[in-house]
Coordinates of N, CA, C and O in Angstrom, one line a residue:
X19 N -29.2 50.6 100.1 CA -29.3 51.7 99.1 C -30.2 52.7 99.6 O -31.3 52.5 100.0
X20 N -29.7 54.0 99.5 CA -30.8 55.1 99.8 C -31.2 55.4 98.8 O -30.6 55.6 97.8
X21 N -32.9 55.6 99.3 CA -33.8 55.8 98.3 C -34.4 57.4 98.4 O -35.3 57.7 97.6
X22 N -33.8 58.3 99.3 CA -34.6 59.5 99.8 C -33.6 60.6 99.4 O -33.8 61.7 99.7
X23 N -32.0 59.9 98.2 CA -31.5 61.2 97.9 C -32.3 61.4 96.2 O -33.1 60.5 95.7
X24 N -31.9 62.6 95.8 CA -32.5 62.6 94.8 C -31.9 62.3 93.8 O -30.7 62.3 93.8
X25 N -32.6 62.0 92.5 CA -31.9 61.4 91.4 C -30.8 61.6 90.8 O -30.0 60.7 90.4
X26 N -30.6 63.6 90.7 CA -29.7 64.1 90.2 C -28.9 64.2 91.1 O -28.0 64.8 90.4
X27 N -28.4 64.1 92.2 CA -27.4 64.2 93.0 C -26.4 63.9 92.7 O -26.1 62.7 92.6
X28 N -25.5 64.8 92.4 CA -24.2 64.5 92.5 C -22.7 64.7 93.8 O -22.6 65.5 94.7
X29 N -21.7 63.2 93.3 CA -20.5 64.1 94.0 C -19.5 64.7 93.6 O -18.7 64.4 92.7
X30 N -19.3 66.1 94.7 CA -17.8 66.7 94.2 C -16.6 66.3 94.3 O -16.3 65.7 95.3
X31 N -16.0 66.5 93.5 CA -14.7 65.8 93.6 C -13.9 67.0 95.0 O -14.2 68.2 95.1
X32 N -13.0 66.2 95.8 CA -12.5 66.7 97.1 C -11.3 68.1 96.3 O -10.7 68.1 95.3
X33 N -11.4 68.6 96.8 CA -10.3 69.7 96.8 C -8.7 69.1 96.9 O -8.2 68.4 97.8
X34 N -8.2 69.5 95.9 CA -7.2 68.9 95.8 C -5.6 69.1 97.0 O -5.1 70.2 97.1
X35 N -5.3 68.3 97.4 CA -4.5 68.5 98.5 C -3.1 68.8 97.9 O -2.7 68.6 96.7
X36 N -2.2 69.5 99.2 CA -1.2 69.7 98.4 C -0.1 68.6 97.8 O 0.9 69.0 97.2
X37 N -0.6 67.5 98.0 CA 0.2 66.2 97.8 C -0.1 65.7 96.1 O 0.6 65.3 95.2
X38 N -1.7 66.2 96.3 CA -2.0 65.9 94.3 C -2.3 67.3 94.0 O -3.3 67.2 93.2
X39 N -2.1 68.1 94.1 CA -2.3 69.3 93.3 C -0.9 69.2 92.4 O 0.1 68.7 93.0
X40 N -0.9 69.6 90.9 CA 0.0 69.6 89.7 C 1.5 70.6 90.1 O 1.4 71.8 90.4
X41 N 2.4 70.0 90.1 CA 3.6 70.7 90.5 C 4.0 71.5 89.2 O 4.2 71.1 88.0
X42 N 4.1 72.8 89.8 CA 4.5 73.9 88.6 C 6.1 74.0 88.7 O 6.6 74.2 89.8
X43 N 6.7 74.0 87.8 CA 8.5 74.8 88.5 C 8.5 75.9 88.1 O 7.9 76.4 87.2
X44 N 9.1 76.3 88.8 CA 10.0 77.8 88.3 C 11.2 77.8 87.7 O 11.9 78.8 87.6
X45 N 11.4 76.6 87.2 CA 12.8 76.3 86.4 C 12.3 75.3 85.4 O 11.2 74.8 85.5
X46 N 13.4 75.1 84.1 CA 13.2 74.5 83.2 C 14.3 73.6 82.6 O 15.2 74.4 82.6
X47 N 14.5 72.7 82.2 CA 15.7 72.1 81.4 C 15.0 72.1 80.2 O 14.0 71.4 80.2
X48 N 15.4 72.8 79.2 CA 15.4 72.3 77.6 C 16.8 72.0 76.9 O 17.9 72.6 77.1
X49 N 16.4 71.1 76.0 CA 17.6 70.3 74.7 C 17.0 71.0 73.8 O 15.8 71.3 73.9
X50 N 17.9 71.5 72.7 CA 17.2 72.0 71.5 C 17.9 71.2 70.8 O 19.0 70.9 71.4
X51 N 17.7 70.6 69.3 CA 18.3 69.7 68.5 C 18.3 70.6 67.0 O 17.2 71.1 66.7
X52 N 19.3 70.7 66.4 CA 19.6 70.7 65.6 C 18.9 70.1 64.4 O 19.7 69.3 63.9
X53 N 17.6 70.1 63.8 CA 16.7 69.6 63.0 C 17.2 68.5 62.2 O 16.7 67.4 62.3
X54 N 18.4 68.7 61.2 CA 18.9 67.5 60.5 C 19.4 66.4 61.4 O 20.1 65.8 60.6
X55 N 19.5 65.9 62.4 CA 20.3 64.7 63.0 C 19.3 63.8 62.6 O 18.1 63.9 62.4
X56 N 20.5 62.4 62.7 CA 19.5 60.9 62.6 C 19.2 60.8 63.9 O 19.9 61.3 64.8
X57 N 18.1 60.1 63.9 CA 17.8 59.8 64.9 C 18.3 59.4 66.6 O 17.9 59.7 67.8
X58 N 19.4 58.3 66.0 CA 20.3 57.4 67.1 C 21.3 59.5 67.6 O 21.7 59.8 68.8
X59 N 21.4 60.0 66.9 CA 22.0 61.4 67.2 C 21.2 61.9 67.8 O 21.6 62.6 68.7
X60 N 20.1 61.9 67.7 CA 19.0 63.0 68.8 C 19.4 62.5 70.0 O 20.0 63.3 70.8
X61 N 19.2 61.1 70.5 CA 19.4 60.4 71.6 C 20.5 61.1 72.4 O 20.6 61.8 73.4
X62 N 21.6 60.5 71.4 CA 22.9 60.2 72.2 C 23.0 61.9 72.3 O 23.1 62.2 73.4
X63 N 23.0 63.0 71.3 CA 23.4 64.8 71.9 C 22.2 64.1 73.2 O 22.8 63.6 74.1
X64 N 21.1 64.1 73.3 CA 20.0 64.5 74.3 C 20.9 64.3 75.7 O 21.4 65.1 76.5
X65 N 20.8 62.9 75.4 CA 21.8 62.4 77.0 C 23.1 63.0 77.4 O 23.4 63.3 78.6
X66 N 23.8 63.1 76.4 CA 25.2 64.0 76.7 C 24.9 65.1 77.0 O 25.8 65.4 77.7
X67 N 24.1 66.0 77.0 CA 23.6 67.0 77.1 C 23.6 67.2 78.8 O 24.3 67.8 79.6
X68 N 22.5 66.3 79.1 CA 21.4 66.7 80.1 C 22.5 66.3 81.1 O 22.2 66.8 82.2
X69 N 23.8 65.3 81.2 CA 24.4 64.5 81.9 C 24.9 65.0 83.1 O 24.9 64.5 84.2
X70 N 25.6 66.7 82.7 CA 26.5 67.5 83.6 C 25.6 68.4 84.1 O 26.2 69.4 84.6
X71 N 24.5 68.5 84.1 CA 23.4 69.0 84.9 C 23.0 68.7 86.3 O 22.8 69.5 87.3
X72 N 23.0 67.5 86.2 CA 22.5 66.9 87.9 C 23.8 66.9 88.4 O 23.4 66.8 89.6
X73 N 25.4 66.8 88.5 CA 26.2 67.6 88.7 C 26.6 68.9 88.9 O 27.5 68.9 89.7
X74 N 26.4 69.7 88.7 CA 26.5 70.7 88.5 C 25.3 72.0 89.3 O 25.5 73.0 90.0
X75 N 24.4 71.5 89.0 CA 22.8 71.5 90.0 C 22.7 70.7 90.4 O 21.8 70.1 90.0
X76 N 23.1 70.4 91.2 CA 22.3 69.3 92.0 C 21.0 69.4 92.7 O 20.5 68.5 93.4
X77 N 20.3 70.8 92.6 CA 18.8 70.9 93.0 C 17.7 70.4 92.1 O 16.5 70.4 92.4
X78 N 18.2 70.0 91.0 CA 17.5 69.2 89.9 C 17.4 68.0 90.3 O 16.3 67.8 89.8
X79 N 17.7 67.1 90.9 CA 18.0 65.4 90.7 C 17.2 65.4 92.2 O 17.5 65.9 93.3
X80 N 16.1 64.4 92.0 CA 15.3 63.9 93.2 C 15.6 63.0 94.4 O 16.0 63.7 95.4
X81 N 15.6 62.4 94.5 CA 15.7 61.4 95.8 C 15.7 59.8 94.3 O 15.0 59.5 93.3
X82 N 16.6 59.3 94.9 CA 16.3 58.1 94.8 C 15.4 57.4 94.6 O 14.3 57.7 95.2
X83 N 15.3 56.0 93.6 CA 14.0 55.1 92.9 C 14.3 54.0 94.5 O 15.4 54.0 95.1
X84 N 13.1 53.2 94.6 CA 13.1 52.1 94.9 C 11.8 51.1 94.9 O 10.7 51.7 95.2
X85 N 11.8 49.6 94.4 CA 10.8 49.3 94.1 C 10.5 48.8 95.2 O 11.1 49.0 96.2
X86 N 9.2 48.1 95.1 CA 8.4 47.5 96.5 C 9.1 46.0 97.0 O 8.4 45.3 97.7
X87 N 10.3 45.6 96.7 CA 11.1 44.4 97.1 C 12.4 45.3 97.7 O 13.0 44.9 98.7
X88 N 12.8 46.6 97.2 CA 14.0 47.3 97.9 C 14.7 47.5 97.1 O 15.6 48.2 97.5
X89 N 14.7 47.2 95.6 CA 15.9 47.4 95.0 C 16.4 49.1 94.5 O 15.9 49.9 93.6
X90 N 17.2 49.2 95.0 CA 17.4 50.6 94.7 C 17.7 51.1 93.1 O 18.3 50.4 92.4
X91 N 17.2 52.3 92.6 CA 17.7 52.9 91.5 C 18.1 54.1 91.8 O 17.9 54.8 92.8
X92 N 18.7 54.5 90.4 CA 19.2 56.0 90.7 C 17.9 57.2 90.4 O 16.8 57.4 89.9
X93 N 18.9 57.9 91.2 CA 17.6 59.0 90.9 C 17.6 59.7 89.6 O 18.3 59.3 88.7
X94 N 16.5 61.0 89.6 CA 16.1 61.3 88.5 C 16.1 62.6 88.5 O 16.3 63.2 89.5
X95 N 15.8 63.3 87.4 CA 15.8 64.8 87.3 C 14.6 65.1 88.3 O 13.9 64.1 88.4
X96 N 14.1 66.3 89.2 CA 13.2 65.9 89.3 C 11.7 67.4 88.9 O 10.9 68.1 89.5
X97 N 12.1 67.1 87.4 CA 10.8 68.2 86.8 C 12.1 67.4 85.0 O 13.2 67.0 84.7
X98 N 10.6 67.7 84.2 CA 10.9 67.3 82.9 C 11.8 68.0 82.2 O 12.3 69.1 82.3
X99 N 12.1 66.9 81.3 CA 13.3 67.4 80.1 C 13.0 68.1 78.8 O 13.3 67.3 78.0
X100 N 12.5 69.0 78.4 CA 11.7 69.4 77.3 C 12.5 69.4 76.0 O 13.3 70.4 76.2
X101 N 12.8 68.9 74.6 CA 13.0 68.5 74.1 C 12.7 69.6 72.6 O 11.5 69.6 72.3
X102 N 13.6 70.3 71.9 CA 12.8 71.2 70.8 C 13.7 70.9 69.7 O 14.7 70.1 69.7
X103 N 13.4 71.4 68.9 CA 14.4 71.4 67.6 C 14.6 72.5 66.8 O 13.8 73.4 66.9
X104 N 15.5 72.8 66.1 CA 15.4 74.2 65.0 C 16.4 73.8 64.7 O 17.0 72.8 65.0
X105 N 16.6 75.1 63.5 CA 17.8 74.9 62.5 C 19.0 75.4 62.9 O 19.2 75.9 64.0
X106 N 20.3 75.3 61.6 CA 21.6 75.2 62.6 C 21.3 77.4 63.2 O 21.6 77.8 64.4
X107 N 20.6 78.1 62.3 CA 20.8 79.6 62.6 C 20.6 79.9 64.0 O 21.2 80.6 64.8
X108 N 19.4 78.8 64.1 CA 18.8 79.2 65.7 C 19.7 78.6 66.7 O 19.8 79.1 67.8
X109 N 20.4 77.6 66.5 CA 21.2 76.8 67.5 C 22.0 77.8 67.7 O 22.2 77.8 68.9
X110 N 22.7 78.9 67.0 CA 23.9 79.7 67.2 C 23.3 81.2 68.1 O 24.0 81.9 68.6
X111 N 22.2 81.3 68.0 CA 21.0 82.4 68.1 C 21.3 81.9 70.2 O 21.9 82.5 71.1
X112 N 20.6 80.6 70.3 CA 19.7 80.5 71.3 C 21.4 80.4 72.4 O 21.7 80.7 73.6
X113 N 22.1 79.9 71.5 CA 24.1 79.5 72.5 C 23.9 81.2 73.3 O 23.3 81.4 74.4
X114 N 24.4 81.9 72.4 CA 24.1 83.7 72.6 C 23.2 84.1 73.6 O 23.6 84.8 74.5
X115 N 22.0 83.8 73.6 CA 21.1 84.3 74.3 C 21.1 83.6 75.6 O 20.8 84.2 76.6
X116 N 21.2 82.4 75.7 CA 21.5 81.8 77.0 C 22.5 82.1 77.6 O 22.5 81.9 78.8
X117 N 23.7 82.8 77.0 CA 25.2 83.2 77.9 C 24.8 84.4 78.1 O 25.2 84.9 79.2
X118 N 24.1 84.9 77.3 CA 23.7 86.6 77.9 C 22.4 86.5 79.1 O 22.2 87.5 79.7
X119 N 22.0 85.7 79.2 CA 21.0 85.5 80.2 C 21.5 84.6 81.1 O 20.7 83.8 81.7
X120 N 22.7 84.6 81.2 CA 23.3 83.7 82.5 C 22.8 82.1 82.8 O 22.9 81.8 84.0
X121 N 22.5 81.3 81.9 CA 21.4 80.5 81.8 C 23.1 79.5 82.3 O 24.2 79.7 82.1
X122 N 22.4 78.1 83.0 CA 23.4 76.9 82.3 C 22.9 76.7 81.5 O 21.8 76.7 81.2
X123 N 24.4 76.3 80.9 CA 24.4 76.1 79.1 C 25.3 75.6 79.1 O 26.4 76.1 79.5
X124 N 24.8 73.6 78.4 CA 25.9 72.6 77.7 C 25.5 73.1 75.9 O 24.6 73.7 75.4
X125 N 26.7 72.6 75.4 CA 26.8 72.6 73.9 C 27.3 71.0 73.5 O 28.2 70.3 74.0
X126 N 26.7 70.8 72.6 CA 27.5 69.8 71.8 C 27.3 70.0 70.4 O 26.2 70.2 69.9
X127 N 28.7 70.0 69.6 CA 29.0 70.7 68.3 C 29.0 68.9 67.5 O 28.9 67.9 68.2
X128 N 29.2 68.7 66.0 CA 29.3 67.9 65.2 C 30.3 67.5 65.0 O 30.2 66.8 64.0
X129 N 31.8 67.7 65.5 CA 32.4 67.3 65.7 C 32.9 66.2 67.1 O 33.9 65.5 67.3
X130 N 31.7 66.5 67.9 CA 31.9 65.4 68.9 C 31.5 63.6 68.7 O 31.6 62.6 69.4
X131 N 31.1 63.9 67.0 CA 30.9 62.3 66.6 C 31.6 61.9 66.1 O 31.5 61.1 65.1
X132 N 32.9 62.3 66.5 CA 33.9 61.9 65.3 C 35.4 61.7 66.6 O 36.5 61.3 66.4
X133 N 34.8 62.1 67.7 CA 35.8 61.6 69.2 C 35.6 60.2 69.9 O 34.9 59.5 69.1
X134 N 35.9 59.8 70.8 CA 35.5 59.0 71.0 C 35.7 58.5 73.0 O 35.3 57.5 73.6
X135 N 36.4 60.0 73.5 CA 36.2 59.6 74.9 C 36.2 61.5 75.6 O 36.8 62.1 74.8
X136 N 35.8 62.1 76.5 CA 35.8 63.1 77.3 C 36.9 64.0 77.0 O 36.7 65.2 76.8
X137 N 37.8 63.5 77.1 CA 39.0 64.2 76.7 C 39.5 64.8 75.4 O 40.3 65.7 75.5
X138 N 39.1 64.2 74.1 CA 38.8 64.3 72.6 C 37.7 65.4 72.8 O 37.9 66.5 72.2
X139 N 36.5 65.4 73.4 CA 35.3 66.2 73.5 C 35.6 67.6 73.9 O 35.0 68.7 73.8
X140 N 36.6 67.3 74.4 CA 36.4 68.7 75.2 C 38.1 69.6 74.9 O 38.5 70.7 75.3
X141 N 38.6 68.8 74.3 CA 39.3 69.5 73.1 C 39.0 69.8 71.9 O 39.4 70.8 71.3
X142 N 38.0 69.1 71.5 CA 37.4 69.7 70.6 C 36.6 71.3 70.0 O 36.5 72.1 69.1
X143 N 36.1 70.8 71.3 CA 35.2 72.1 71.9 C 36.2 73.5 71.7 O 36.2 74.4 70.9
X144 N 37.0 73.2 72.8 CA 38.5 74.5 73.2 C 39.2 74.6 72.1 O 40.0 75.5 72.1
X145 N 39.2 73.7 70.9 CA 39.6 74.7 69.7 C 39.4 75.4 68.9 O 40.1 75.9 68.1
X146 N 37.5 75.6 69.4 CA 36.8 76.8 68.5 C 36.1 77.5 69.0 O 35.4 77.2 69.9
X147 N 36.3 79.0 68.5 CA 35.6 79.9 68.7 C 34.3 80.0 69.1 O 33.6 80.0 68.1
X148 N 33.7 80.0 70.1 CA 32.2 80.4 70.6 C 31.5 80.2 69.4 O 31.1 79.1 69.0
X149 N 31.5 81.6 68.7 CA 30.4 82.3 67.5 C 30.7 81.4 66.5 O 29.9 81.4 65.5
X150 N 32.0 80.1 66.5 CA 32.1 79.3 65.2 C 32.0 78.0 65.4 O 32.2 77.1 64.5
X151 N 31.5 77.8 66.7 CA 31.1 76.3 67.3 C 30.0 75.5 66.2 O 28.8 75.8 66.3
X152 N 30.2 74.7 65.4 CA 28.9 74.0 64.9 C 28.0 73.1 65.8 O 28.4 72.0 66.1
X153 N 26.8 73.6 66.2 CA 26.3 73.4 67.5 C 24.9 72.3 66.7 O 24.1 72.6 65.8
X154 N 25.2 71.1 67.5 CA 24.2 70.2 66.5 C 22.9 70.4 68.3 O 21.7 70.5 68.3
X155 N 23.5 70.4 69.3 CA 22.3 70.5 70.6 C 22.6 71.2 71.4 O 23.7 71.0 71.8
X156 N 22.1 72.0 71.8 CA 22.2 72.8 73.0 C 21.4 72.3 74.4 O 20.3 71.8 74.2
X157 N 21.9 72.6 75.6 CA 20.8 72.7 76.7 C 20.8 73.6 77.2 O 22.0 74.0 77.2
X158 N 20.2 74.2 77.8 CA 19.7 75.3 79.2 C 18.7 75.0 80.6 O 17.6 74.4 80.8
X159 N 19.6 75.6 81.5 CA 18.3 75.1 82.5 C 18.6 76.7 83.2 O 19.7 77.3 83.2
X160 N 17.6 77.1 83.7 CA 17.3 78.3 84.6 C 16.0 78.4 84.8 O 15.2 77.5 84.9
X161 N 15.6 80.3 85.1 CA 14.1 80.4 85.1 C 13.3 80.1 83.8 O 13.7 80.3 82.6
X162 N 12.0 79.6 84.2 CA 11.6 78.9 83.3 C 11.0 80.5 82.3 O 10.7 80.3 81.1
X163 N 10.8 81.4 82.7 CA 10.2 82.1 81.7 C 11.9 82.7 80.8 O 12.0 82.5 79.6
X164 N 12.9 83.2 81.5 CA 14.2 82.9 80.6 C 14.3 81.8 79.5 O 14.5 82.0 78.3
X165 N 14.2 80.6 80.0 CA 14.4 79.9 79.3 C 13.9 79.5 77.9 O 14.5 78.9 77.0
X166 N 12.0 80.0 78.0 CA 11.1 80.6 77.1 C 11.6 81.4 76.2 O 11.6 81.1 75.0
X167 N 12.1 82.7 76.6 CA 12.7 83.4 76.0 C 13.9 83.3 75.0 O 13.9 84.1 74.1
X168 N 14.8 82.3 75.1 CA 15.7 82.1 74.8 C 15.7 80.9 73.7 O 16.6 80.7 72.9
X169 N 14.4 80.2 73.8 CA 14.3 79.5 72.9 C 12.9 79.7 72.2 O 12.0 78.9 72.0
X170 N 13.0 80.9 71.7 CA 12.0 81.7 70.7 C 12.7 81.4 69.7 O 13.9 81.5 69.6
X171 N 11.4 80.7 68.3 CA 11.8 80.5 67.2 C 11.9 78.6 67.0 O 11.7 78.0 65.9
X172 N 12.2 78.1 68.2 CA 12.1 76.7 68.3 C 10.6 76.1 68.4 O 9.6 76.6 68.7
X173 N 10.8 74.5 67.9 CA 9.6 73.9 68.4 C 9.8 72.8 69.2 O 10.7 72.2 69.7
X174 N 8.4 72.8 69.3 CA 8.8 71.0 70.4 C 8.9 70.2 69.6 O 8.3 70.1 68.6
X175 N 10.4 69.0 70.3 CA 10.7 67.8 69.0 C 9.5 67.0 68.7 O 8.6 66.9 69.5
X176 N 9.5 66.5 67.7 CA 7.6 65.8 67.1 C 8.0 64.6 68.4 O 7.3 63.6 68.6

């Protein structure tokens, strides 16, 4: 033990490298939910939602999981899913503002709980008018300050 530093001596923490310094994006995925859904419905719009994304983008979805025995998993988005809620006004508000800002944009209306495979879904959808869609979730992904924008008036889901 050294006895010749002085009491108060402290150490600095190292400068952070670029391996742990905090990854910022420049892009964003948000769900907005339609404030009245049960629960088991927040889930299942969430996931439906976010599904044709990493399709569709595929600059979203990371590299592949694997644990320390080899077993492979799939990959993953790779930057967060941010999750908000508001009422039905704003859901029809934020549809608008993301097509006018070029944003991707999934929809799922309240009539998709009442289908029961892709093909029902998406007839559904094509028999209504945009502006008359009953939109229980929306998603967007783009620039992340657009996407800010576009979901003014929302909150984060509790």
């Amino acid at each position: 033990m050294r006895t010749d530093a002085p009491a108060t001596a402290h150490h600095e923490a190292p400068e952070p490298t670029a391996e742990l310094a905090p990854v910022r994006f420049d892009t964003k995925i948000a769900v907005l939910l339609r404030e009245d859904l049960e629960p088991w419905q927040r889930l299942n719009v969430t996931a439906f939602l976010v599904s044709g994304l990493g399709s569709t983008t595929p600059e979203v979805v990371g590299e592949p999981y694997a644990d320390a025995d080899g077993t492979a998993y799939l990959p993953m988005f790779r930057q967060p899913v941010l999750v908000f809620e508001g009422a039905k006004e704003l859901m029809a508000a934020v549809r608008r503002r993301g097509l006018s800002r070029s944003l991707t944009t999934g929809v799922f209306t309240a009539d998709l709980f009442a289908t029961g495979n892709d093909r029902d879904n998406r007839a559904a959808v094509r028999a209504v008018h945009g502006e008359q869609l009953d939109l229980v979730g929306i998603a967007v992904y783009g620039a992340r300050s657009a996407v800010d924008k576009v979901l003014k008036g929302a909150r984060m889901h509790p």
